Short mmCIF file of C-alpha atoms and ligand atoms in Angstrom, two decimals:
data_model
loop_
_atom_site.label_atom_id
_atom_site.label_comp_id
_atom_site.label_asym_id
_atom_site.label_seq_id
_atom_site.Cartn_x
_atom_site.Cartn_y
_atom_site.Cartn_z
CA UNK A 1 -21.36 -6.78 12.49
CA UNK A 2 -19.83 -7.70 9.14
CA UNK A 3 -19.23 -4.92 6.62
CA UNK A 4 -20.56 -5.29 3.09
CA UNK A 5 -17.23 -4.07 1.69
CA UNK A 6 -15.25 -7.10 2.86
CA UNK A 7 -17.09 -9.30 0.37
CA UNK A 8 -16.12 -10.16 -3.15
CA UNK A 9 -18.81 -10.51 -5.80
CA UNK A 10 -19.07 -14.28 -5.51
CA UNK A 11 -19.48 -14.15 -1.71
CA UNK A 12 -22.23 -11.56 -2.06
CA UNK A 13 -23.99 -13.61 -4.74
CA UNK A 14 -23.92 -16.64 -2.42
CA UNK A 15 -25.45 -14.63 0.42
CA UNK A 16 -28.24 -13.42 -1.88
CA UNK A 17 -28.87 -16.99 -3.05
CA UNK A 18 -29.15 -18.11 0.58
CA UNK A 19 -31.76 -15.37 1.07
CA UNK A 20 -33.62 -16.60 -2.06
CA UNK A 21 -32.87 -13.35 -3.86
CA UNK A 22 -31.68 -13.25 -7.48
CA UNK A 23 -27.89 -13.10 -7.60
CA UNK A 24 -27.85 -10.22 -10.14
CA UNK A 25 -28.61 -7.87 -7.25
CA UNK A 26 -24.97 -8.42 -6.18
CA UNK A 27 -23.76 -6.52 -9.26
CA UNK A 28 -26.22 -3.70 -8.54
CA UNK A 29 -24.94 -3.48 -4.95
CA UNK A 30 -21.32 -3.44 -6.19
CA UNK A 31 -22.17 -0.71 -8.64
CA UNK A 32 -23.72 1.42 -5.87
CA UNK A 33 -20.70 0.96 -3.62
CA UNK A 34 -17.86 1.25 -6.11
CA UNK A 35 -19.20 3.31 -9.00
CA UNK A 36 -22.01 5.49 -7.68
CA UNK A 37 -20.43 6.37 -4.31
CA UNK A 38 -23.37 5.23 -2.13
CA UNK A 39 -22.88 5.94 1.56
CA UNK A 40 -25.67 3.70 2.85
CA UNK A 41 -28.12 1.02 1.75
CA UNK A 42 -31.11 3.40 1.55
CA UNK A 43 -29.58 5.02 -1.56
CA UNK A 44 -29.73 1.76 -3.54
CA UNK A 45 -33.01 2.72 -5.17
CA UNK A 46 -33.12 -0.08 -7.74
CA UNK A 47 -33.09 -2.79 -5.06
CA UNK A 48 -36.36 -4.10 -3.62
CA UNK A 49 -37.21 -2.42 -0.31
CA UNK A 50 -37.23 -5.75 1.57
CA UNK A 51 -33.70 -6.54 0.35
CA UNK A 52 -32.42 -3.13 1.43
CA UNK A 53 -33.90 -3.71 4.90
CA UNK A 54 -32.32 -7.18 5.11
CA UNK A 55 -28.92 -5.74 4.10
CA UNK A 56 -29.24 -3.03 6.75
CA UNK A 57 -30.01 -5.65 9.37
CA UNK A 58 -27.11 -7.94 8.54
CA UNK A 59 -24.33 -5.64 7.34
CA UNK A 60 -22.78 -2.37 8.36
CA UNK A 61 -21.81 -0.01 5.56
CA UNK A 62 -18.61 1.58 6.74
CA UNK A 63 -15.78 0.74 9.09
CA UNK A 64 -14.02 4.06 9.23
CA UNK A 65 -14.63 7.74 9.48
CA UNK A 66 -12.52 10.49 7.94
CA UNK A 67 -11.69 12.91 10.74
CA UNK A 68 -9.27 15.28 9.08
CA UNK A 69 -7.88 16.09 5.64
CA UNK A 70 -4.39 17.58 5.35
CA UNK A 71 -3.60 19.30 2.04
CA UNK A 72 -0.07 19.78 0.80
CA UNK A 73 0.94 22.66 -1.44
CA UNK A 74 1.93 20.09 -4.09
CA UNK A 75 -1.64 18.72 -4.23
CA UNK A 76 -1.01 15.63 -2.09
CA UNK A 77 -3.82 14.93 0.38
CA UNK A 78 -3.54 12.93 3.58
CA UNK A 79 -6.67 11.60 5.25
CA UNK A 80 -6.70 10.80 8.91
CA UNK A 81 -9.18 7.98 9.40
CA UNK A 82 -10.69 6.76 12.66
CA UNK A 83 -11.33 3.03 13.00
CA UNK A 84 -14.18 1.61 15.03
CA UNK A 85 -11.83 0.48 17.85
CA UNK A 86 -10.57 4.07 18.19
CA UNK A 87 -7.30 3.44 16.40
CA UNK A 88 -6.25 5.83 13.64
CA UNK A 89 -4.68 5.23 10.26
CA UNK A 90 -3.69 7.44 7.34
CA UNK A 91 -4.32 7.19 3.59
CA UNK A 92 -2.77 9.49 1.00
CA UNK A 93 -3.59 10.58 -2.55
CA UNK A 94 -0.75 11.81 -4.72
CA UNK A 95 -1.51 13.62 -7.99
CA UNK A 96 0.83 13.55 -10.98
CA UNK A 97 0.37 14.57 -14.59
CA UNK A 98 -1.51 11.55 -15.87
CA UNK A 99 -2.31 9.72 -12.70
CA UNK A 100 -3.75 9.95 -9.20
CA UNK A 101 -2.21 7.41 -6.85
CA UNK A 102 -3.79 6.22 -3.62
CA UNK A 103 -1.33 5.13 -0.92
CA UNK A 104 -2.98 2.60 1.37
CA UNK A 105 -2.15 1.57 4.96
CA UNK A 106 -2.36 -2.16 5.61
CA UNK A 107 -1.83 -2.39 9.38
CA UNK A 108 -2.26 -0.31 12.51
CA UNK A 109 1.43 0.19 13.28
CA UNK A 110 4.16 -2.10 12.03
CA UNK A 111 6.22 -4.85 13.65
CA UNK A 112 9.39 -4.51 11.54
CA UNK A 113 11.05 -1.57 13.32
CA UNK A 114 12.95 -0.06 10.37
CA UNK A 115 15.17 2.56 11.93
CA UNK A 116 14.30 5.33 9.46
CA UNK A 117 10.53 4.89 9.34
CA UNK A 118 8.07 6.83 11.46
CA UNK A 119 5.36 4.19 11.05
CA UNK A 120 7.41 1.74 13.09
CA UNK A 121 7.67 3.96 16.15
CA UNK A 122 4.62 2.81 18.04
CA UNK A 123 5.04 -0.85 17.24
CA UNK A 124 2.40 -3.19 15.92
CA UNK A 125 -1.22 -3.05 16.99
CA UNK A 126 -3.21 -5.09 14.50
CA UNK A 127 -3.88 -5.99 10.89
CA UNK A 128 -6.45 -4.05 8.90
CA UNK A 129 -9.33 -6.11 7.55
CA UNK A 130 -10.20 -6.18 3.85
CA UNK A 131 -13.26 -4.02 4.48
CA UNK A 132 -11.16 -1.41 6.29
CA UNK A 133 -8.72 -1.21 3.37
CA UNK A 134 -11.59 -1.01 0.88
CA UNK A 135 -13.08 1.75 3.02
CA UNK A 136 -9.73 3.61 2.96
CA UNK A 137 -9.80 3.41 -0.83
CA UNK A 138 -13.40 4.62 -1.03
CA UNK A 139 -12.67 7.48 1.39
CA UNK A 140 -9.82 8.59 -0.92
CA UNK A 141 -12.18 8.28 -3.89
CA UNK A 142 -14.85 10.38 -2.19
CA UNK A 143 -12.22 12.99 -1.38
CA UNK A 144 -11.11 13.43 -4.96
CA UNK A 145 -14.36 13.72 -6.85
CA UNK A 146 -12.74 15.87 -9.54
CA UNK A 147 -10.21 13.19 -10.53
CA UNK A 148 -10.31 9.42 -10.84
CA UNK A 149 -7.87 7.35 -8.79
CA UNK A 150 -5.80 5.48 -11.37
CA UNK A 151 -3.14 3.69 -9.31
CA UNK A 152 -2.83 2.17 -5.85
CA UNK A 153 0.31 1.54 -3.84
CA UNK A 154 0.21 -0.55 -0.66
CA UNK A 155 2.96 1.56 0.89
CA UNK A 156 1.24 3.31 3.76
CA UNK A 157 1.50 2.31 7.42
CA UNK A 158 2.35 -1.38 7.88
CA UNK A 159 3.88 -4.28 5.99
CA UNK A 160 1.44 -5.54 3.35
CA UNK A 161 2.90 -9.05 3.11
CA UNK A 162 2.52 -9.42 6.89
CA UNK A 163 -1.25 -9.07 6.34
CA UNK A 164 -1.18 -11.29 3.29
CA UNK A 165 -4.70 -12.72 2.94
CA UNK A 166 -6.52 -9.47 3.61
CA UNK A 167 -4.28 -7.48 1.26
CA UNK A 168 -4.61 -9.99 -1.60
CA UNK A 169 -8.39 -10.09 -1.19
CA UNK A 170 -8.49 -6.28 -1.24
CA UNK A 171 -6.39 -6.22 -4.42
CA UNK A 172 -8.63 -8.75 -6.15
CA UNK A 173 -11.72 -6.68 -5.27
CA UNK A 174 -10.16 -3.39 -6.45
CA UNK A 175 -9.02 -5.16 -9.61
CA UNK A 176 -12.38 -6.69 -10.51
CA UNK A 177 -14.40 -5.18 -13.36
CA UNK A 178 -17.54 -4.95 -11.19
CA UNK A 179 -15.85 -2.74 -8.59
CA UNK A 180 -13.11 -0.19 -9.33
CA UNK A 181 -11.65 -2.04 -12.31
CA UNK A 182 -8.08 -0.92 -11.58
CA UNK A 183 -5.68 -2.93 -13.75
CA UNK A 184 -3.30 -5.08 -11.72
CA UNK A 185 -0.27 -3.39 -13.30
CA UNK A 186 -1.47 -0.20 -11.65
CA UNK A 187 -1.30 -1.78 -8.20
CA UNK A 188 1.97 -1.99 -6.26
CA UNK A 189 2.85 -3.86 -3.10
CA UNK A 190 5.93 -2.63 -1.26
CA UNK A 191 7.58 -5.07 1.14
CA UNK A 192 10.56 -5.15 3.47
CA UNK A 193 11.27 -8.58 1.97
CA UNK A 194 9.33 -11.41 3.65
CA UNK A 195 10.57 -14.42 1.68
CA UNK A 196 7.80 -17.00 2.38
CA UNK A 197 5.10 -14.50 1.39
CA UNK A 198 7.04 -13.48 -1.74
CA UNK A 199 7.02 -17.13 -2.78
CA UNK A 200 3.26 -17.30 -2.18
CA UNK A 201 2.73 -14.07 -4.09
CA UNK A 202 4.57 -15.44 -7.12
CA UNK A 203 1.91 -18.15 -7.40
CA UNK A 204 -1.15 -15.87 -7.21
CA UNK A 205 -1.27 -15.19 -10.94
CA UNK A 206 -1.61 -11.47 -10.24
CA UNK A 207 0.19 -9.10 -12.62
CA UNK A 208 0.83 -6.56 -9.88
CA UNK A 209 4.03 -4.59 -9.32
CA UNK A 210 6.32 -5.66 -6.48
CA UNK A 211 8.70 -3.24 -4.77
CA UNK A 212 11.27 -4.47 -2.31
CA UNK A 213 12.70 -2.07 0.25
CA UNK A 214 16.41 -2.79 0.05
CA UNK A 215 18.11 0.33 1.43
CA UNK A 216 21.56 -1.25 1.75
CA UNK A 217 23.84 -3.49 -0.28
CA UNK A 218 25.58 -5.31 2.57
CA UNK A 219 24.17 -7.27 5.49
CA UNK A 220 25.81 -5.18 8.21
CA UNK A 221 24.29 -1.91 7.02
CA UNK A 222 20.92 -3.49 6.14
CA UNK A 223 20.58 -5.26 9.50
CA UNK A 224 21.40 -1.97 11.21
CA UNK A 225 18.61 -0.22 9.29
CA UNK A 226 16.13 -3.07 8.97
CA UNK A 227 16.12 -5.71 11.71
CA UNK A 228 14.16 -8.03 9.36
CA UNK A 229 17.46 -8.57 7.53
CA UNK A 230 18.62 -10.76 10.42
CA UNK A 231 15.81 -13.20 9.57
CA UNK A 232 16.00 -12.86 5.78
CA UNK A 233 19.57 -11.78 4.91
CA UNK A 234 20.46 -10.21 1.59
CA UNK A 235 21.71 -13.33 -0.20
CA UNK A 236 18.46 -15.22 0.62
CA UNK A 237 16.33 -12.21 -0.29
CA UNK A 238 18.04 -11.74 -3.65
CA UNK A 239 17.69 -15.43 -4.38
CA UNK A 240 13.95 -15.16 -3.63
CA UNK A 241 13.74 -12.11 -5.92
CA UNK A 242 15.44 -14.03 -8.71
CA UNK A 243 12.92 -16.88 -8.32
CA UNK A 244 10.04 -14.38 -8.25
CA UNK A 245 11.20 -12.77 -11.50
CA UNK A 246 11.70 -16.11 -13.25
CA UNK A 247 8.30 -17.41 -12.15
CA UNK A 248 6.21 -14.28 -12.79
CA UNK A 249 8.29 -12.69 -15.58
CA UNK A 250 7.61 -9.43 -13.75
CA UNK A 251 10.15 -6.75 -12.89
CA UNK A 252 10.97 -5.98 -9.26
CA UNK A 253 11.64 -2.41 -8.18
CA UNK A 254 14.22 -2.05 -5.43
CA UNK A 255 13.67 0.92 -3.19
CA UNK A 256 16.74 2.54 -1.72
CA UNK A 257 16.39 5.41 0.74
CA UNK A 258 19.52 7.56 0.68
CA UNK A 259 20.51 8.42 4.25
CA UNK A 260 23.41 10.73 4.96
CA UNK A 261 26.39 9.00 6.53
CA UNK A 262 24.77 5.56 6.34
CA UNK A 263 24.33 4.15 2.81
CA UNK A 264 24.99 6.90 0.30
CA UNK A 265 28.72 6.58 -0.54
CA UNK A 266 30.00 5.64 -4.00
CA UNK A 267 31.17 2.31 -2.58
CA UNK A 268 27.55 1.61 -1.56
CA UNK A 269 26.41 2.32 -5.13
CA UNK A 270 29.09 -0.02 -6.51
CA UNK A 271 28.02 -2.74 -4.07
CA UNK A 272 24.38 -2.22 -5.05
CA UNK A 273 25.16 -2.57 -8.76
CA UNK A 274 27.17 -5.72 -8.03
CA UNK A 275 24.50 -7.52 -5.99
CA UNK A 276 21.69 -6.70 -8.44
CA UNK A 277 23.70 -7.53 -11.55
CA UNK A 278 22.35 -11.07 -11.88
CA UNK A 279 18.71 -9.96 -11.82
CA UNK A 280 17.44 -9.59 -15.35
CA UNK A 281 14.29 -7.57 -14.71
CA UNK A 282 14.92 -4.98 -12.07
CA UNK A 283 14.80 -1.28 -11.44
CA UNK A 284 16.25 0.83 -8.63
CA UNK A 285 14.18 3.63 -7.20
CA UNK A 286 16.31 6.02 -5.17
CA UNK A 287 14.36 7.85 -2.48
CA UNK A 288 15.81 10.94 -0.78
CA UNK A 289 15.29 10.15 2.93
CA UNK A 290 12.55 12.18 4.50
CA UNK A 291 13.70 13.75 7.73
CA UNK A 292 11.84 12.45 10.73
CA UNK A 293 12.55 14.64 13.72
CA UNK A 294 12.23 11.91 16.32
CA UNK A 295 14.51 9.50 14.45
CA UNK A 296 17.47 11.77 13.62
CA UNK A 297 17.44 10.75 9.96
CA UNK A 298 19.00 13.10 7.45
CA UNK A 299 18.83 12.83 3.65
CA UNK A 300 22.02 12.47 1.63
CA UNK A 301 23.10 15.77 0.05
CA UNK A 302 22.01 16.73 -3.47
CA UNK A 303 25.44 16.20 -5.01
CA UNK A 304 25.98 12.88 -3.22
CA UNK A 305 22.55 11.73 -4.43
CA UNK A 306 23.32 12.59 -8.06
CA UNK A 307 26.75 10.96 -7.91
CA UNK A 308 25.13 7.83 -6.46
CA UNK A 309 22.58 7.75 -9.26
CA UNK A 310 25.17 8.39 -11.98
CA UNK A 311 27.39 5.62 -10.65
CA UNK A 312 24.48 3.16 -10.98
CA UNK A 313 23.65 4.46 -14.46
CA UNK A 314 27.27 3.97 -15.54
CA UNK A 315 27.04 0.39 -14.32
CA UNK A 316 24.11 -0.08 -16.68
CA UNK A 317 21.37 -0.15 -14.03
CA UNK A 318 17.84 1.08 -14.61
CA UNK A 319 17.53 3.89 -12.03
CA UNK A 320 14.94 6.50 -11.11
CA UNK A 321 15.07 9.20 -8.46
CA UNK A 322 11.76 9.62 -6.64
CA UNK A 323 10.42 13.12 -6.22
CA UNK A 324 9.14 13.45 -2.68
CA UNK A 325 5.49 14.52 -2.30
CA UNK A 326 3.53 15.86 0.61
CA UNK A 327 6.49 16.42 2.93
CA UNK A 328 4.89 19.56 4.39
CA UNK A 329 1.97 17.49 5.73
CA UNK A 330 4.08 14.45 6.74
CA UNK A 331 2.49 12.35 3.99
CA UNK A 332 5.66 11.23 2.26
CA UNK A 333 7.40 7.84 2.46
CA UNK A 334 8.00 6.75 6.01
CA UNK A 335 6.32 9.79 7.53
CA UNK A 336 2.96 8.19 8.22
CA UNK A 337 2.53 7.29 11.82
CA UNK A 338 0.03 6.77 14.56
CA UNK A 339 0.45 10.26 15.91
CA UNK A 340 -3.09 10.47 17.14
CA UNK A 341 -4.49 8.68 20.13
CA UNK A 342 -7.62 10.75 20.33
CA UNK A 343 -9.47 12.90 17.86
CA UNK A 344 -7.33 15.85 16.72
CA UNK A 345 -8.84 19.29 16.21
N1 LIG B 401 6.53 -2.01 4.87
C1 LIG B 401 6.60 -1.73 3.49
C2 LIG B 401 5.77 -0.54 3.02
C3 LIG B 401 5.77 0.73 3.82
S1 LIG B 401 7.07 1.87 3.65
C4 LIG B 401 8.04 -1.61 3.04
O1 LIG B 401 8.93 -1.73 3.88
O2 LIG B 401 8.30 -1.47 1.86
C5 LIG B 401 7.03 2.49 2.02
C6 LIG B 401 8.42 2.92 1.55
O3 LIG B 401 8.85 4.11 2.26
C7 LIG B 401 9.47 1.87 1.81
O4 LIG B 401 10.37 1.71 0.76
C8 LIG B 401 10.17 2.45 3.01
O5 LIG B 401 11.40 1.88 3.20
C9 LIG B 401 10.17 3.92 2.68
N2 LIG B 401 10.53 4.79 3.81
C10 LIG B 401 10.36 4.54 5.12
N3 LIG B 401 10.86 5.56 5.87
C11 LIG B 401 11.34 6.48 5.01
C12 LIG B 401 11.97 7.77 5.16
N4 LIG B 401 12.20 8.28 6.35
N5 LIG B 401 12.31 8.43 4.04
C13 LIG B 401 12.05 7.92 2.81
N6 LIG B 401 11.47 6.72 2.61
C14 LIG B 401 11.12 6.01 3.70
#
């Protein structure tokens, strides 16, 4: 059965028209789902009874169930969510001073096999539908009633641009004034660098933020870390980034995970500054690697990390160093994975 949350406002209005119902009920339904936190159709008290019954007959309300909440000492929360086909995904909320960011999974598993990422370990199972991603977002919202979610990053399990249509539809729903009304500049997609989809994205007219996971400044190192580099090597990727920036006039953030003994030497920083030099609007976000026991990944040392950053700063680059959140509950970058095959206790 179709879920009500996979629909945008226009689709819902068209369904109501086909039922000979006034289309303004669509806005009321949206308001119940996205603003008033309704958990089923019976709560929608300003809708005619017959319409509520019809909705119940034709649509299900929710596609996932929260089964466990993990709370970090830094305030980060990770929700373990069960899907209807008995798969599990994870969604995370990360508090900061003036914002609460929701980190959304886009796939069950991931097909890109990055060597440092826990999410890749079990391979790819399937894409998440728009309604499942909307449900993830609403579960996070219902789990932080004291604070409003202000930002969303599509950086959880999966590769968002590999589930392009569903992710873009989700973003447009979250962005619309009738639902959560989250400004597009507060929404980030993070990608391992799928060039055809980046080209498509540049034509969407969305003012969202794009992050590209770079993690190395030469093809040998990047292909060793990210097999996708063999399909879309660095020179092609950077060319696509340049085109994206020119077309959208938006900045790209390059993510760079610092891994001890792999990509954290001064020479790597110099190479990074050199290859990004031609890009007018770009930022580098350095991420201390999160250790993942099964993958034997170790973060670069503190001093090495600071020297790396300072080298980029001296070269005139715009650099930030990400503060890791939720490490104690495995909710930080690259730590989300399909650890559960049955309901945990
Ligand atoms: N597939 C997307 C989004 C998911 S990963 C992408 O590749 O961007 C979100 C971010 O976490 C990416 O930059 C990813 O490279 C990073 N990441 C993965 N494993 C990590 C680890 N062990 N430590 C720190 N960051 C990691």
